[in-house]
C-alpha cells in the first residue's frame, strides 16, 4: 500500500501543465546508469497484512506486560499515566515540525516552555533547553560547554558514570584531542570504592562529571568535591535520574554548574533504548554556550503573550560553522510527554514515585541479602539500584530467571572487571511485594541448583 | 484565546495522579540523611482533567500535516501513517528494555537488522548504523567516520571539508565539531556546484565534500558525475546529506551517484512523525570499506539464524549515543518500508517530483524562479519582485497562514534572495496543490493592489507576529 493520492488522470493533467509527456523527462538529469535502479525489498503489504506481520515480530519479545523487570541501568520501567499517550496522539502535536512559524505553533512552543520551566524546578538550575537526544549526548555536549566556558581541555569523569555515557563522551572528545581522565572503581571486600576524583583535578581541567545516583546505585555527599572543583577553576557537571530528584538533593542545590540527565523516566516507555530525552540545564552565566533549541516568552503587537524560539544566534542555521553545536532538531514530542507527566504527578506525585522506588529497592535488597550465595555490596547509600554478587555469572542467573518470568539485573562484569559475577538490580514503583518476593524465591532456586554458597 | 500556563492554573492541594501506598514493609528501611535530600519541589499542582484540557487547548493552537498542507522545503512533511502509531505502541516494542537478554528480544533485533538491510539496499550503501538520533547527529557520525578513515590511512593532514554555499547550516557546524575547517564552494548560474570553483578549492588537504542531492535548490546537480570524479580523484570522500532523499526513492541510489557515506532522515523520507521537532532518526549508510568505522553496536544475524548485537567493528568511531538508536522511530520506518515495497517507494519519488514541478510551473509567472530548469521534489522561489513593492517573503508567509496553509521554508537557502522553498511531497492531492497555488497567486495580486493587507498578516491566528527582538534581548525562558 502507499499513500499517494494521485490517479493516472491527475498525473496526466499535471504533466500536461508542466509541459512534458512523461515523468522520465523530469528525471533525465540523473546519470543514465543510475536511473531507476531495482530495489530488492519484500513485497508490499496492505495495512491488515502489515499489522499481522509486524505484530508477530513484537510478540517474539519478552515484555513488561508479561514479565517482571528488575533491570534499570539507565532505562527505567515507570508507570505511564494513560493521559500521556492520549495527548501525544493528538496529531496537531505529532505531525507538526520545528516551530519556525510561531503563530501556528503556539501549542508546541508553550508546551516546550512549560517543559523548560519544570525541568529548571526539578534540577534547581536557571535555564534548560528544549532537550538533547539523550542523557549521554547531553553529558558530552555539557563537557564541550565547559571547555568553551573555561578555555580548557581536560574532562575528569567518575568511573561510576554510566559506561555508555563515558563512551559517548570519548567519541565526542576525540575530535578535539582532549583527554578524558576517569576515576577507578574497585572492589574492597564487601564494598565498592571509587578513586577520589579531586586527586585527578589540575589547572587544565575544564569539568568534573559525576552521576547521582551513580551507575552502581550509590548516593553520595558531593559538597566537598563541588568546592574543590570550583577552587580548581573547573565546572561541576552532575548527571541525574530525574525520578530520583523527587527525593534527592538537586544539582542546583549541590552547586552544580551544569545538570544533565536522561528524561526517559518522565513519561516515556523503555522502548528498547529510544527515542529518549536528553536533559541539559545550566546556570544563567553559561547560557550563550548552551546548545539546542530555547523557547522564550514574549508578546505580539497587541500585548498578547506568546512563545518563540529564541537566542537563535547560538544555533547552526544562523552561526553555521561558529555555532555552539550542530544540533537542529531535539526530542520535542518526548519533552512534551515529560511535561505532561510532570504536570500530572506534581510535586507530591514525584516525591511519592521516588519514595516507592526507594522503599521497593531497599526491601528487595534486604530480601536478597538474606539469601545464601548472594551478597549485596556496599556502595554507600543507594536510591533504587544496588549491586548483588551472585553465585553464578549473571548471564546464567538471568537465563534461569527468564524461564520463570523475571528479567533480572544488569551484568556488571563487562564494564567493571572488579565486579565479577555481580549484577545491578533495580526496583521501581511498578514492582509489587509479590514480584519482589518471587524474585528472591527464584534467586534462591538458582543458588540451590548450583549447590550454593560463595 | 491564549492559554494560561500550568503555573497559573496550579492550586495547592490539587492532585493529577494517584499512586498506591508502599506495598512493602518499610520498618527498618534506613532513611537517607537530610543533607542528601532536596528541600522542597516547586512544581504546579493540577488535577488530571485540567492537565488534559490544558494540552488539548494547546494542540488546538498548533498546525500539523494532519491539519493541512505543510510545504516546508527540505523537511518532507508527508502524511504519517496511523498504523505505524499502533505498531510502535505494541507492548512487544514499547515495553522492552535494551539490556534484556538477546534471546528475549529477537523480534526487536530482527526488525533492526532488516531495517539496516532495507536502507542499505535503498541507498546503495550497505554498511548501516541505526544509532544516530537526528539528521545532524547522523552527519556528525558520518563525518567522524571520514575523519577516522583518513587518520587510519596516515592522512591526518586532510583537515578541510568542502561545502557548497547552498548547504544547510548543520553541515559547517558539523565540520567544526569534528575539528575540520570549511571551504565554501559556490554554485553556478544553473544552480549546480561550480566545477571550476571545485577544482580550485580541492587539494590534498581536503578530507571530503559534503553535498546534498538533490541540492537545497531542489535541483539535481548536472555535474554530479564530474563532482564525484574530482572529489575521489583528489583522495577525498563524498558525504551525502540525505535531507532530500525523497526525490531519489526508486529513482537513483546515492551509492550509484558516487556518495561514500550519507545520513538518512527517517522522519523525512520514511514518514516517521516530525513530533514538533523530534524525535527523529539520522541513520548512517556507507560503502563497505567504511563499515569498520561505524558506531557500535550494529544489529547482526548469526549463522544459526538468530539475531544479536555486534560490537566487533575493528575501527569503530565508538558510540554516538546510549543504547542502539531511537527504536520507536525505527519501528515506524520499518513499517513504512514493508507497507510500500519497491513499487511504493518508486511511486513516492516520481509523484514527489511531479507534484513539485506542477506547482513550480503554476507559480513561476507570479514569482521569480531563479533556477528555471526542471526541479526534483522541491523548488525555490524568490519574492524579489514583491520586495521591490515593499512586501517581503516574511509577509507573504504570514498571509499564507491566513489562507489556512503552513508557509514554505523561508530565507533558505542563503544564496537566494527572499527565498521560499516549497516541497509539496507525494501525499498531497492535485486539488490541494491547486488551492495553494491559487492562494499564492492571490497574494501576489494583493501585493500589487493592497500590500498593507499582506504586511499586517496574520490576522486569523491566536497571536499575531511576535516580538522576537525583545525575546532575545530579555530572555524569559521559564515561568
Short mmCIF file of N, CA, C and O in Angstrom, two decimals, chain B residues 137 194 216 358 394 399:
data_model
loop_
_atom_site.label_atom_id
_atom_site.label_comp_id
_atom_site.label_asym_id
_atom_site.label_seq_id
_atom_site.Cartn_x
_atom_site.Cartn_y
_atom_site.Cartn_z
N UNK B 137 22.87 14.59 13.90
CA UNK B 137 23.63 13.57 14.62
C UNK B 137 24.22 12.57 13.64
O UNK B 137 25.35 12.12 13.80
N UNK B 194 29.74 24.82 -8.91
CA UNK B 194 30.60 25.35 -9.96
C UNK B 194 31.85 24.47 -10.05
O UNK B 194 32.69 24.46 -9.14
N UNK B 216 19.80 21.98 -2.11
CA UNK B 216 18.79 22.73 -1.37
C UNK B 216 18.00 23.67 -2.27
O UNK B 216 17.08 24.33 -1.80
N UNK B 358 4.74 20.61 -10.95
CA UNK B 358 3.42 21.19 -11.24
C UNK B 358 3.26 22.54 -10.53
O UNK B 358 2.87 23.54 -11.13
N UNK B 394 8.67 37.20 4.27
CA UNK B 394 8.10 37.01 5.60
C UNK B 394 6.61 37.37 5.61
O UNK B 394 5.78 36.66 6.17
N UNK B 399 0.78 35.80 5.40
CA UNK B 399 -0.51 35.89 4.71
C UNK B 399 -1.00 34.50 4.30
O UNK B 399 -2.21 34.23 4.31
#
